[in-house]
Amino acid sequence: MTPWAERLAGVHGVLLDISGVLYDSGAGGGAAIAGSVEAVARLKQSRLKVRFCTNESQKSRGELVGLLRRLGFDISEGEVTAPAPAACQILKERGLRPHLLIHDGVRSEFNDIDISNPNCVVIADAGEGFSYQNMNKAFQVLMELENPVLISLGKGRYYKEASGLMLDVGAYMKALEYACGVEAEVVGKPSPEFFKSALRAIRVEAHQAIMIGDDIMGDVGGAQQCGMRALQVRTGKFRDSSGVPLEASQSQVSPAAKSRWGAWSRLA
Amino acid sequence: MTPWAERLAGVHGVLLDISGVLYDSGAGGGAAIAGSVEAVARLKQSRLKVRFCTNESQKSRGELVGLLRRLGFDISEGEVTAPAPAACQILKERGLRPHLLIHDGVRSEFNDIDISNPNCVVIADAGEGFSYQNMNKAFQVLMELENPVLISLGKGRYYKEASGLMLDVGAYMKALEYACGVEAEVVGKPSPEFFKSALRAIRVEAHQAIMIGDDIMGDVGGAQQCGMRALQVRTGKFRDSSGVPLEASQSQVSPAAKSRWGAWSRLA
């Protein structure tokens, strides 16, 4: 067997990150990464089960899928595991009424959630919505609670838009954690529960699955901790300065196979 | 001797925090805390040496002193140890050219600093200036640097304005630390260098001095780590829920004497 074939022996399912792997978000909705439309098509025609596993929290699943379909991807809403719906399930199960510090684009996912008299804060990638005033309001809500609960949709440090690197929700999560003396509950990658729900949806065991993403902590480290294999693409937030990706040198995870699209699309 | 006299035996100098101790900032400049004008006057008429030791970084020293004088305090610019001048000294010594994420009110303190082609970021309590756009710019500057240097004027979690608790610079410092994978250099309380410079200004040894503040970490913990005594007032950000101040229960410092103004003004 070739080194690639050995590495991928026994893989039955593929989890695909979206932002920075399939496309770079940005002005006008963003642009598909070269080769990605074809790679997804090839994967879906193969024997492998495919699920899209994203931390996207600026858009509803409907909006995200609409955008990706316009860019040429074969994808439907039912194939996407995303943090907002997962958070809504947790809020309902625990009787939590959130103060929402989120992007307007994802607000519709929370349409059937009671947001009166909040007893927790949900923070997501609010982009320009991370004003001082909005952050301060979330802080004040938490400080008023006897048992403050902070739920964060992902904990990414940054992501890449066409115009450059952009601060992600993790930075603002850390700000609130420090100010309020609380620890956030993360819904989304790298939370094991989140990966497991994506695997359940395609009925594949962790040891039979591979996660493909651009984030060494959120995608690669998180998947490895769940017993999955993982592969980091050299697109999106991957940074190749002096041969060492910035995040790899700072993370605790073992180095993962690094790949460009040409390489990992050979999976299929 | 009374318990108070015992606790204060050998004290020759007093470092006074300003915000939350002498006054609460807020609309129209803020308001003096009841009893504080008289307490400062009594201290300055006593045998004790007095220095004001503040993390105020929204205002220049000139503006701050002007405000306090209008509120009735006996204070001059030369009696104030503040982070912005201390940071300027460090920038000059190390040939650092900062990208400034600061409040317009303190910008004049940096008038003679070269800010072209930045090789570090200085962050201070920018208030409304902590927009997503401004935070992202500071993040991008740091990510472009081979050896990123982040200098933070204080690391406070929050402070109190007349309208309520407000997020302080420490929260935003943590956000940038996490996003960029760096550790900030703190200029201001609780940095030992900062306390020492205040003590040098009144020629008092640490063991002969007492710090009076409302912040259990920045004021009390920091001073104790420098070998000073410390006293926490029950004003400003002090929180008395169920008798336990929120921050005291979360901090590593030993419990400090707690006092209202009436108590600590007996010092003199």
XYZ file of C-alpha atoms in Angstrom, chain A:
268
model
C 0.000 0.000 0.000
C 1.103 3.595 -0.558
C 1.675 5.733 2.556
C -1.656 7.462 1.886
C -3.569 4.226 1.531
C -2.064 2.928 4.789
C -2.981 6.081 6.627
C -6.560 5.875 5.422
C -7.181 2.144 5.799
C -10.550 1.425 7.379
C -11.939 4.934 6.943
C -15.683 4.820 6.283
C -16.693 8.383 6.951
C -15.361 11.892 6.397
C -16.193 14.984 8.437
C -15.533 18.147 6.464
C -14.958 21.554 7.967
C -16.436 24.302 5.801
C -14.886 27.745 6.344
C -11.262 27.845 5.183
C -11.589 24.344 3.726
C -14.426 24.551 1.207
C -14.479 28.332 0.879
C -13.074 31.546 2.273
C -15.820 33.840 3.531
C -15.583 37.499 2.635
C -17.081 40.272 0.556
C -19.961 39.135 -1.649
C -20.347 35.899 0.344
C -16.862 34.579 -0.286
C -15.200 32.321 -2.811
C -14.761 28.560 -3.200
C -11.221 27.332 -2.580
C -9.744 25.970 -5.804
C -10.466 22.272 -6.224
C -12.910 22.037 -3.316
C -16.161 21.804 -5.316
C -14.753 18.927 -7.324
C -13.305 17.197 -4.247
C -16.655 17.248 -2.420
C -18.388 15.913 -5.538
C -15.859 13.081 -5.787
C -16.199 12.226 -2.095
C -19.969 12.078 -2.340
C -19.780 9.762 -5.341
C -17.460 7.426 -3.430
C -18.175 4.686 -0.888
C -17.449 7.162 1.956
C -20.096 8.749 4.137
C -19.725 12.516 4.245
C -20.873 15.036 6.870
C -20.160 18.739 7.068
C -19.049 19.695 10.578
C -18.738 23.443 11.005
C -18.355 26.030 13.757
C -20.023 28.606 11.497
C -22.095 30.796 13.772
C -22.593 33.971 11.750
C -25.099 32.291 9.443
C -28.052 29.961 9.883
C -27.621 26.545 8.315
C -30.136 27.566 5.635
C -28.147 30.646 4.693
C -24.821 28.787 4.752
C -26.077 25.949 2.575
C -27.665 28.417 0.141
C -24.328 30.202 -0.198
C -22.390 26.969 -0.720
C -24.843 25.724 -3.325
C -24.466 29.001 -5.225
C -20.694 28.405 -5.159
C -21.319 25.005 -6.785
C -21.188 22.594 -3.805
C -23.399 19.519 -3.546
C -24.682 20.059 0.007
C -28.035 20.104 1.811
C -29.084 21.442 5.208
C -29.624 17.951 6.610
C -25.943 17.119 6.048
C -24.631 19.912 8.289
C -23.726 19.717 12.003
C -23.542 23.294 13.346
C -23.299 24.828 16.853
C -26.457 26.975 16.956
C -28.935 24.076 16.668
C -26.842 22.073 19.149
C -26.941 24.997 21.589
C -30.712 25.342 21.230
C -31.113 21.694 22.213
C -28.999 22.270 25.354
C -30.920 25.442 26.264
C -34.226 23.594 26.030
C -33.005 20.550 27.964
C -31.712 22.704 30.837
C -34.441 25.362 30.908
C -31.953 28.103 30.062
C -33.124 31.469 28.745
C -30.199 33.123 26.967
C -29.059 36.656 26.575
C -27.778 36.374 22.996
C -24.527 38.013 21.900
C -24.656 36.700 18.338
C -24.600 37.771 14.710
C -27.930 38.787 13.205
C -27.362 36.180 10.493
C -27.780 33.298 12.952
C -30.586 34.798 15.038
C -33.294 32.847 13.203
C -31.868 29.578 14.622
C -32.996 30.821 18.068
C -36.522 31.777 16.960
C -38.266 29.282 19.241
C -36.073 29.926 22.300
C -37.408 31.937 25.261
C -35.063 34.902 25.736
C -37.056 36.711 28.435
C -35.488 37.302 31.857
C -32.154 35.687 30.884
C -30.418 33.182 33.135
C -27.404 32.576 30.904
C -25.387 34.160 28.096
C -24.831 32.587 24.671
C -21.933 34.055 22.720
C -21.177 33.340 19.073
C -19.056 34.938 16.382
C -20.878 38.286 16.384
C -18.327 40.036 14.148
C -19.009 43.783 14.245
C -21.602 42.957 16.932
C -18.688 42.603 19.378
C -18.975 46.278 20.300
C -17.922 47.446 23.752
C -21.561 48.120 24.560
C -22.695 44.617 23.585
C -19.805 42.943 25.403
C -20.482 45.027 28.491
C -24.156 44.074 28.445
C -23.283 40.350 28.293
C -20.788 40.911 31.131
C -23.391 42.682 33.254
C -25.961 39.912 32.691
C -23.431 37.307 33.866
C -22.420 39.375 36.906
C -26.054 39.633 37.991
C -26.534 35.853 37.992
C -25.998 33.815 41.128
C -24.748 30.880 39.038
C -23.445 32.453 35.846
C -23.604 30.193 32.766
C -21.697 31.194 29.639
C -22.175 29.096 26.505
C -19.815 29.744 23.603
C -20.472 28.536 20.057
C -16.935 27.383 19.357
C -13.699 28.734 20.804
C -11.753 29.533 17.651
C -8.966 32.086 17.920
C -9.336 33.479 14.420
C -10.389 32.617 10.923
C -9.460 33.757 7.472
C -11.519 35.995 5.274
C -10.485 37.061 1.806
C -9.344 40.374 3.379
C -7.195 38.753 6.070
C -7.272 37.050 9.462
C -10.278 37.886 11.655
C -10.761 37.518 15.426
C -13.096 34.645 16.245
C -15.476 34.049 19.149
C -12.821 32.352 21.323
C -11.107 35.675 21.993
C -14.335 37.218 23.278
C -15.168 34.077 25.238
C -11.820 34.451 27.038
C -12.581 38.119 27.731
C -15.876 37.259 29.451
C -14.367 34.264 31.277
C -11.678 36.505 32.757
C -13.962 39.429 33.597
C -16.614 37.261 35.272
C -14.414 34.516 36.727
C -16.367 31.790 34.927
C -15.495 28.964 32.561
C -17.485 28.823 29.348
C -19.192 25.693 28.092
C -18.139 25.269 24.469
C -20.697 24.008 21.960
C -19.000 23.169 18.668
C -15.558 21.881 17.764
C -13.391 20.857 19.640
C -16.079 19.672 22.072
C -16.222 15.840 21.973
C -20.028 15.898 22.206
C -20.181 17.918 19.018
C -17.975 15.522 17.032
C -19.947 12.578 18.381
C -23.253 14.060 17.237
C -21.801 14.515 13.740
C -20.595 10.872 13.722
C -23.983 9.618 14.971
C -25.662 11.396 12.052
C -23.705 9.274 9.537
C -23.572 6.158 11.761
C -19.781 5.897 11.682
C -17.552 5.051 14.656
C -14.781 7.462 15.589
C -12.011 5.043 14.632
C -13.547 4.703 11.170
C -13.710 8.441 10.544
C -11.402 11.229 9.496
C -11.864 14.942 10.133
C -10.568 17.353 7.500
C -10.065 20.939 8.597
C -7.749 23.933 8.652
C -7.672 24.492 12.435
C -4.992 22.547 14.290
C -6.817 22.830 17.613
C -10.520 22.971 16.735
C -10.464 20.422 13.920
C -7.363 18.272 14.218
C -6.767 18.207 17.975
C -10.465 17.890 18.797
C -10.993 14.993 16.380
C -7.883 13.152 17.585
C -9.074 13.448 21.179
C -12.279 11.727 20.076
C -10.359 8.804 18.564
C -10.712 9.971 14.992
C -7.999 10.495 12.438
C -7.500 14.045 11.248
C -5.960 15.886 8.375
C -5.057 19.549 8.187
C -5.399 21.260 4.825
C -2.980 24.015 3.832
C -5.789 26.456 3.126
C -7.863 28.827 5.288
C -6.142 29.839 8.484
C -3.216 27.464 7.938
C -0.035 29.579 8.119
C 3.131 28.381 6.490
C 5.811 30.738 7.806
C 9.267 29.111 7.810
C 7.517 25.805 7.278
C 5.875 25.811 10.717
C 2.173 26.588 10.972
C 1.761 29.161 13.752
C -0.839 27.223 15.673
C 0.865 23.864 15.430
C 3.871 25.132 17.329
C 1.642 26.321 20.150
C -0.755 23.411 20.463
C -0.569 20.254 22.507
C -1.696 17.896 19.765
C 0.582 15.602 17.836
C 1.430 16.811 14.355
C -1.218 15.744 11.883
C -0.808 14.936 8.266
C -0.843 18.193 6.348
C -2.423 18.264 2.929
C -3.419 20.464 0.073
C -6.652 19.736 -1.693
C -4.977 17.642 -4.351
C -3.776 15.257 -1.681
C -6.873 14.742 0.419
C -9.247 14.492 -2.490
C -7.375 11.277 -3.318
C -9.252 9.818 -0.317
C -12.144 9.034 -2.597
